[in-house]
C-alpha cells in the first residue's frame, strides 16, 4: 500500500515528531511504501512560544527522510503541495492533527486528492485545551475533508462525534515512546540532579502550560511534609514567574527543583529514573504522551481524573487517580500512592506495555482504511 504521511518530522523536534517517526517505522516494517512529508515552515517564529522548533545536537532524533514541502501559512503553497501529493497517488493520505491552526492547510490538501485516495487523521485533540473563538469553524472545515479518524481517548472520540456525528473512526491508545533507551540507576540519577537520595520523589515532566496544573502540584507540596521532593522538568510556554513565586512562598521550597527548559532526549532517562512517580495534575486533558514515556520507564503515575487520563492510568494498577484537580486531592493521592507496595505497580505496568505497540497502532490504521474504501 502507498501512504503519504503529512505531519511534523525531523528536523522538527518534540513528541509529535517522535510519534510520527515511530509510526513511520512501523508502517515501513509492515511492507508499505510511506512518503513522509513535513513542513517548510511549521510555525512562524512570532507564533512559536518555545526557543526553537528544531532538533539540537542533544536530541536523539530519528532522522526520517521526509520532504520539507508544506508552509502552514501560505495558501499558494497549499495548492502546490496538494498537487505534488496528488501526483504521488497514495492509497492513504495520513495526517496527525493536534491544533486547529493546521486545519486550513491540511484541510485544503486533503480535499484536493485523487478520488481513490482515502484521508485518515490521527487526532491528538479535536477541541483544544485553550480555546479561541475561531476554533470550531476551523475544526469543522478540517473534519469534513477527512474520510476516517484514529482517536486515542474516549474524550476525543466524543468531541469528534459531537462535531461530525457520522465520522468513521477507530479507537487505539497512544503507543509506547520506547526510543529513549534504558533507565539509569535511581541513586546515581538523583545525585546527578542534586536531589536528596532518600526523599519520596515526584516528577512533573513536559511543556508547562496552564491546563497542566503545575500550580496545583506546587500547592499540594505545601500540604505534604519534608519527606517529599518535586522535580519540575520542561519548557514553559508562558512566563514561569507565577510558578516561581509559588515555589518561593512554599514552606518546602528547598524540596522543589525546577529545570525550566527544553529537556533533550538524552536527558529524559535521567529525570524519569530519579523519580518514584510521574505526576499529571492536569485541569483538562485528552490523552498524554507523557504517560507513554512513563510506561516505557516503568514509572507509575499519579493523575487527575480529567479527559482521557483515567483510560491511560488505572487507579491502584498503574498508579493512582484522584477525582478532581485540586491541591487537596493531589496531596491525598500522593500520600496514598506511597502507602501501596511499589512492586504491585511494576507488575501492572509491564502487562500494560504489551498492549501499547507501534505495530498494533499501525495495524489499526490499515484496518480502518478497509472500512472506508
Coordinates of C-alpha atoms in Angstrom, one line a residue:
X1 CA 0.0 0.0 0.0
X2 CA 1.2 3.5 -0.7
X3 CA 0.9 6.0 2.1
X4 CA 1.7 9.8 2.1
X5 CA 2.2 10.8 5.7
X6 CA 1.8 14.5 6.3
X7 CA 2.8 15.8 9.7
X8 CA 5.9 17.1 11.5
X9 CA 9.1 15.1 11.1
X10 CA 12.8 15.6 11.5
X11 CA 14.3 18.3 11.5
X12 CA 11.5 19.4 13.8
X13 CA 11.6 18.2 17.4
X14 CA 9.1 17.3 20.1
X15 CA 6.8 14.5 21.0
X16 CA 4.7 14.7 17.9
X17 CA 7.7 14.3 15.6
X18 CA 8.8 11.4 17.7
X19 CA 5.4 9.8 17.4
X20 CA 5.4 10.2 13.6
X21 CA 8.9 8.7 13.3
X22 CA 7.9 5.6 15.3
X23 CA 4.7 5.1 13.3
X24 CA 6.6 5.6 10.0
X25 CA 9.0 2.9 11.0
X26 CA 6.1 0.6 12.0
X27 CA 4.3 1.1 8.6
X28 CA 7.6 0.5 6.7
X29 CA 8.2 -2.7 8.7
X30 CA 4.8 -3.9 7.5
X31 CA 6.0 -3.6 3.9
X32 CA 4.2 -0.4 2.9
X33 CA 5.6 2.4 0.8
X34 CA 5.5 5.5 3.0
X35 CA 6.3 9.1 1.9
X36 CA 6.9 11.3 4.9
X37 CA 6.0 14.9 4.2
X38 CA 6.8 17.7 6.6
X39 CA 6.8 21.5 6.8
X40 CA 8.9 24.1 5.0
X41 CA 7.5 26.3 7.8
X42 CA 5.7 24.8 10.7
X43 CA 5.0 27.9 12.8
X44 CA 6.1 31.5 12.1
X45 CA 8.7 32.3 14.7
X46 CA 6.3 35.0 16.0
X47 CA 3.7 32.4 17.0
X48 CA 6.1 29.8 18.4
X49 CA 6.3 30.1 22.3
X50 CA 9.4 28.0 22.7
X51 CA 13.1 28.6 22.0
X52 CA 13.4 26.5 18.8
X53 CA 11.3 24.2 16.7
X54 CA 14.2 22.2 15.5
X55 CA 16.3 19.3 16.9
X56 CA 19.6 20.1 18.6
X57 CA 22.7 18.0 18.9
X58 CA 21.4 16.8 22.3
X59 CA 18.3 15.3 20.9
X60 CA 18.2 11.7 20.0
X61 CA 16.4 12.4 16.7
X62 CA 15.2 9.7 14.3
X63 CA 16.3 11.2 11.0
X64 CA 13.3 10.4 8.8
X65 CA 13.9 11.1 5.1
X66 CA 10.9 13.5 4.8
X67 CA 10.2 16.1 2.2
X68 CA 10.0 19.6 3.6
X69 CA 7.0 20.7 1.5
X70 CA 4.2 22.5 3.3
X71 CA 4.2 26.1 4.5
X72 CA 1.5 26.3 7.2
X73 CA 0.6 30.0 6.5
X74 CA 0.9 30.2 2.7
X75 CA -2.3 29.3 0.8
X76 CA -0.4 29.2 -2.5
X77 CA 1.9 26.6 -1.1
X78 CA -1.2 24.5 0.0
X79 CA -2.3 24.4 -3.7
X80 CA 1.1 23.2 -5.0
X81 CA 1.5 20.8 -2.1
X82 CA -1.9 19.3 -2.8
X83 CA -0.8 18.8 -6.4
X84 CA 2.5 17.2 -5.5
X85 CA 0.9 14.7 -3.2
X86 CA -1.9 14.0 -5.7
X87 CA 0.8 13.1 -8.3
X88 CA 2.1 10.5 -5.8
X89 CA -1.3 8.8 -6.0
X90 CA -1.3 7.4 -2.4
X91 CA -3.9 5.0 -1.2
X92 CA -3.9 6.8 2.1
X93 CA -3.1 10.4 3.0
X94 CA -2.3 10.0 6.7
X95 CA -2.2 13.1 8.8
X96 CA -1.7 13.9 12.5
X97 CA -3.8 16.7 13.8
X98 CA -3.3 18.4 17.1
X99 CA -4.4 22.1 16.9
X100 CA -6.9 24.0 14.7
X101 CA -4.0 26.1 13.3
X102 CA -3.3 23.4 10.8
X103 CA -6.9 22.9 9.7
X104 CA -6.8 25.2 6.7
X105 CA -3.6 23.8 5.2
X106 CA -4.3 20.1 6.0
X107 CA -8.0 20.5 5.0
X108 CA -7.2 22.0 1.6
X109 CA -4.6 19.4 0.8
X110 CA -6.9 16.6 1.9
X111 CA -9.8 17.8 -0.2
X112 CA -7.7 18.1 -3.4
X113 CA -6.6 14.5 -3.7
X114 CA -7.4 11.8 -6.2
X115 CA -10.9 10.1 -5.8
X116 CA -9.2 6.8 -4.9
X117 CA -7.1 8.3 -2.1
X118 CA -8.6 8.0 1.4
X119 CA -7.6 10.5 4.0
X120 CA -7.1 9.4 7.6
X121 CA -6.4 11.7 10.6
X122 CA -4.8 10.7 13.9
X123 CA -6.5 13.1 16.3
X124 CA -4.5 14.2 19.4
X125 CA -7.2 16.7 20.2
X126 CA -10.4 17.8 18.5
X127 CA -11.3 20.8 20.7
X128 CA -8.1 22.5 22.0
X129 CA -7.4 23.0 25.7
X130 CA -7.0 26.8 25.3
X131 CA -10.0 27.7 23.0
X132 CA -10.3 30.6 20.7
X133 CA -13.5 31.9 19.1
X134 CA -12.4 30.7 15.6
X135 CA -11.5 27.1 16.6
X136 CA -14.8 25.4 16.0
X137 CA -15.3 26.7 12.4
X138 CA -11.7 25.6 11.6
X139 CA -12.2 22.2 13.1
X140 CA -15.4 21.6 11.2
X141 CA -13.7 22.6 8.0
X142 CA -11.0 20.1 8.5
X143 CA -13.1 17.2 9.8
X144 CA -15.4 17.4 6.9
X145 CA -12.5 16.9 4.5
X146 CA -11.2 13.7 6.1
X147 CA -12.6 10.1 5.4
X148 CA -11.6 8.4 8.7
X149 CA -10.1 9.1 12.1
X150 CA -8.0 7.4 14.8
X151 CA -8.8 8.6 18.3
X152 CA -6.6 7.8 21.3
X153 CA -9.1 8.6 24.1
X154 CA -12.8 8.4 24.7
X155 CA -12.9 12.2 25.2
X156 CA -11.5 12.8 21.7
X157 CA -14.0 10.3 20.3
X158 CA -16.9 12.1 21.9
X159 CA -15.6 15.5 20.7
X160 CA -15.3 14.1 17.2
X161 CA -18.8 12.8 17.2
X162 CA -20.2 16.0 18.7
X163 CA -19.0 17.9 15.6
X164 CA -19.1 15.1 13.0
X165 CA -21.7 12.5 14.1
X166 CA -21.2 10.3 11.0
X167 CA -17.5 10.1 11.4
X168 CA -15.8 6.7 10.8
X169 CA -13.2 6.1 13.4
X170 CA -11.1 3.6 15.3
X171 CA -10.0 3.8 18.9
X172 CA -6.4 2.9 19.8
X173 CA -4.5 4.2 22.7
X174 CA -1.2 6.1 22.4
X175 CA 1.7 3.6 21.8
X176 CA 4.8 3.5 23.9
X177 CA 7.6 6.0 23.5
X178 CA 10.3 3.4 23.6
X179 CA 13.2 5.2 21.9
X180 CA 14.7 6.9 25.0
X181 CA 16.8 3.9 25.9
X182 CA 17.2 2.2 29.3
X183 CA 16.6 3.7 32.7
X184 CA 19.6 4.8 34.8
X185 CA 20.4 3.8 38.4
X186 CA 18.0 5.8 40.6
X187 CA 20.6 6.7 43.2
X188 CA 23.0 8.0 40.6
X189 CA 20.3 9.8 38.7
X190 CA 19.4 11.7 41.9
X191 CA 23.0 12.5 42.6
X192 CA 23.3 14.0 39.1
X193 CA 20.3 16.1 39.6
X194 CA 21.4 17.3 43.1
X195 CA 18.4 15.6 44.8
X196 CA 18.1 14.0 48.2
X197 CA 18.8 10.3 47.9
X198 CA 16.0 9.2 50.3
X199 CA 13.1 11.5 49.8
X200 CA 9.9 10.4 48.1
X201 CA 10.4 11.9 44.6
X202 CA 7.7 13.3 42.3
X203 CA 8.2 14.3 38.7
X204 CA 6.3 16.9 36.6
X205 CA 7.5 16.5 33.1
X206 CA 6.8 18.1 29.8
X207 CA 5.8 21.5 28.4
X208 CA 4.4 23.8 31.1
X209 CA 1.0 25.1 30.1
X210 CA -1.8 26.5 32.3
X211 CA -4.1 23.5 31.8
X212 CA -1.5 21.1 33.0
X213 CA -2.0 22.2 36.6
X214 CA 1.6 22.7 37.8
X215 CA 0.3 25.4 40.2
X216 CA -1.9 22.7 41.9
X217 CA 1.0 20.4 42.3
X218 CA 3.2 23.1 43.8
X219 CA 0.3 24.0 46.2
X220 CA 0.0 20.2 47.0
X221 CA 3.6 20.2 48.1
X222 CA 2.7 22.6 50.8
X223 CA 0.2 20.0 52.2
X224 CA 2.8 17.2 52.4
X225 CA 5.9 17.1 54.6
X226 CA 9.6 17.3 54.4
X227 CA 9.9 13.7 53.2
X228 CA 8.8 14.6 49.6
X229 CA 10.7 16.4 46.8
X230 CA 9.4 17.5 43.4
X231 CA 11.3 17.7 40.1
X232 CA 9.9 20.1 37.5
X233 CA 11.3 19.4 34.1
X234 CA 10.1 21.1 30.9
X235 CA 10.0 24.3 28.9
X236 CA 7.4 26.9 29.9
X237 CA 5.1 28.2 27.1
X238 CA 4.3 31.2 29.3
X239 CA 6.1 33.2 32.0
X240 CA 7.3 30.9 34.7
X241 CA 7.3 33.8 37.2
X242 CA 3.9 33.0 38.8
X243 CA 5.1 29.4 39.5
X244 CA 8.4 30.6 40.8
X245 CA 6.6 33.0 43.2
X246 CA 4.5 30.0 44.4
X247 CA 7.7 28.0 44.9
X248 CA 9.4 30.9 46.8
X249 CA 6.4 31.0 49.2
X250 CA 6.2 27.3 49.7
X251 CA 7.3 26.0 53.1
X252 CA 9.2 23.2 51.3
X253 CA 10.6 25.4 48.6
X254 CA 14.1 23.7 49.0
X255 CA 12.5 20.4 48.1
X256 CA 11.2 21.8 44.7
X257 CA 13.7 21.6 41.9
X258 CA 12.8 23.5 38.7
X259 CA 14.5 22.6 35.4
X260 CA 12.6 25.1 33.3
X261 CA 14.0 24.4 29.8
X262 CA 13.5 22.1 26.9
X263 CA 14.6 18.6 28.1
X264 CA 16.7 17.0 25.4
X265 CA 16.1 13.3 24.5
X266 CA 19.5 12.4 26.1
X267 CA 18.3 13.8 29.4
X268 CA 14.9 12.1 29.5
X269 CA 16.1 8.8 31.1
X270 CA 17.8 10.8 33.9
X271 CA 14.7 12.6 35.0
X272 CA 12.4 9.5 34.8
X273 CA 15.0 7.3 36.6
X274 CA 15.3 9.7 39.5
X275 CA 11.6 9.7 40.3
X276 CA 9.3 7.4 42.2
X277 CA 6.2 8.7 40.4
X278 CA 5.3 10.9 37.5
X279 CA 2.5 13.3 38.4
X280 CA 0.0 14.6 35.9
X281 CA -2.0 17.2 37.8
X282 CA -3.9 18.3 34.7
X283 CA -7.0 20.5 34.9
X284 CA -8.1 19.3 31.4
X285 CA -6.7 16.6 29.1
X286 CA -7.4 14.4 26.1
X287 CA -4.6 11.9 26.3
X288 CA -1.0 12.5 27.2
X289 CA 2.3 11.4 25.6
X290 CA 3.9 11.7 29.0
X291 CA 2.1 8.6 30.1
X292 CA 3.8 6.7 27.2
X293 CA 7.2 7.8 28.4
X294 CA 6.4 6.8 32.0
X295 CA 5.2 3.4 30.8
X296 CA 8.5 2.9 28.9
X297 CA 10.5 3.6 32.1
X298 CA 8.0 1.6 34.1
X299 CA 7.3 4.6 36.3
X300 CA 3.9 4.6 38.0
X301 CA 1.8 7.8 37.7
X302 CA -0.4 10.0 39.9
X303 CA -3.1 11.6 37.7
X304 CA -6.2 13.7 38.0
X305 CA -9.4 12.2 36.6
X306 CA -9.9 14.5 33.6
X307 CA -10.3 13.8 29.9
X308 CA -8.8 10.5 28.8
X309 CA -6.2 10.2 31.6
X310 CA -8.1 7.6 33.5
X311 CA -8.1 5.4 30.4
X312 CA -4.3 5.5 30.5
X313 CA -3.7 5.5 34.2
X314 CA -5.6 2.8 36.1
X315 CA -6.2 3.5 39.7
X316 CA -4.4 1.0 42.0
X317 CA -3.0 -0.7 38.9
X318 CA -0.6 1.5 37.1
X319 CA -0.8 4.4 39.5
X320 CA -3.2 6.5 41.5
X321 CA -6.1 8.6 40.1
X322 CA -7.6 11.4 42.1
X323 CA -11.1 12.6 41.4
X324 CA -10.9 16.3 40.9
X325 CA -8.0 18.6 40.0
X326 CA -7.2 20.4 43.2
X327 CA -4.3 20.6 45.7
X328 CA -6.1 18.7 48.5
X329 CA -6.9 15.8 46.3
X330 CA -3.4 15.7 44.8
X331 CA -1.8 15.7 48.3
X332 CA -4.2 12.9 49.4
X333 CA -3.5 10.9 46.3
X334 CA 0.3 11.3 46.6
X335 CA 0.2 10.1 50.2
X336 CA -2.0 7.1 49.2
X337 CA 0.4 6.3 46.4
X338 CA 3.4 5.9 48.8
X339 CA 1.4 3.5 51.0
X340 CA 1.0 1.0 48.2
X341 CA 3.6 -1.7 47.5
X342 CA 5.6 -0.4 44.5
X343 CA 6.2 -3.9 43.1
X344 CA 2.4 -4.1 42.6
X345 CA 2.6 -1.1 40.2
X346 CA 5.6 -2.6 38.3
X347 CA 3.8 -5.8 37.5
X348 CA 0.7 -4.0 36.2
X349 CA 2.8 -1.6 34.1
X350 CA 4.7 -4.4 32.4
X351 CA 1.4 -6.0 31.5
X352 CA 0.1 -2.7 30.1
X353 CA 3.3 -2.1 28.0
X354 CA 2.5 -5.2 25.9
X355 CA -0.8 -3.6 24.7
X356 CA 0.9 -0.3 23.5
X357 CA 2.9 -1.4 20.5
X358 CA 3.5 0.7 17.4
X359 CA 2.8 -2.4 15.2
X360 CA -0.7 -2.6 16.7
X361 CA -1.3 1.1 16.2
X362 CA -0.2 0.8 12.5
X363 CA -2.5 -2.1 12.0
X364 CA -5.4 -0.1 13.4
X365 CA -4.9 2.5 10.6
X366 CA -4.8 -0.2 7.9
X367 CA -7.9 -1.9 9.3
X368 CA -9.7 1.5 9.3
X369 CA -8.8 2.0 5.7
X370 CA -10.5 -1.2 4.7
X371 CA -13.8 0.2 6.2
X372 CA -13.7 3.4 4.2
X373 CA -12.5 2.1 0.8

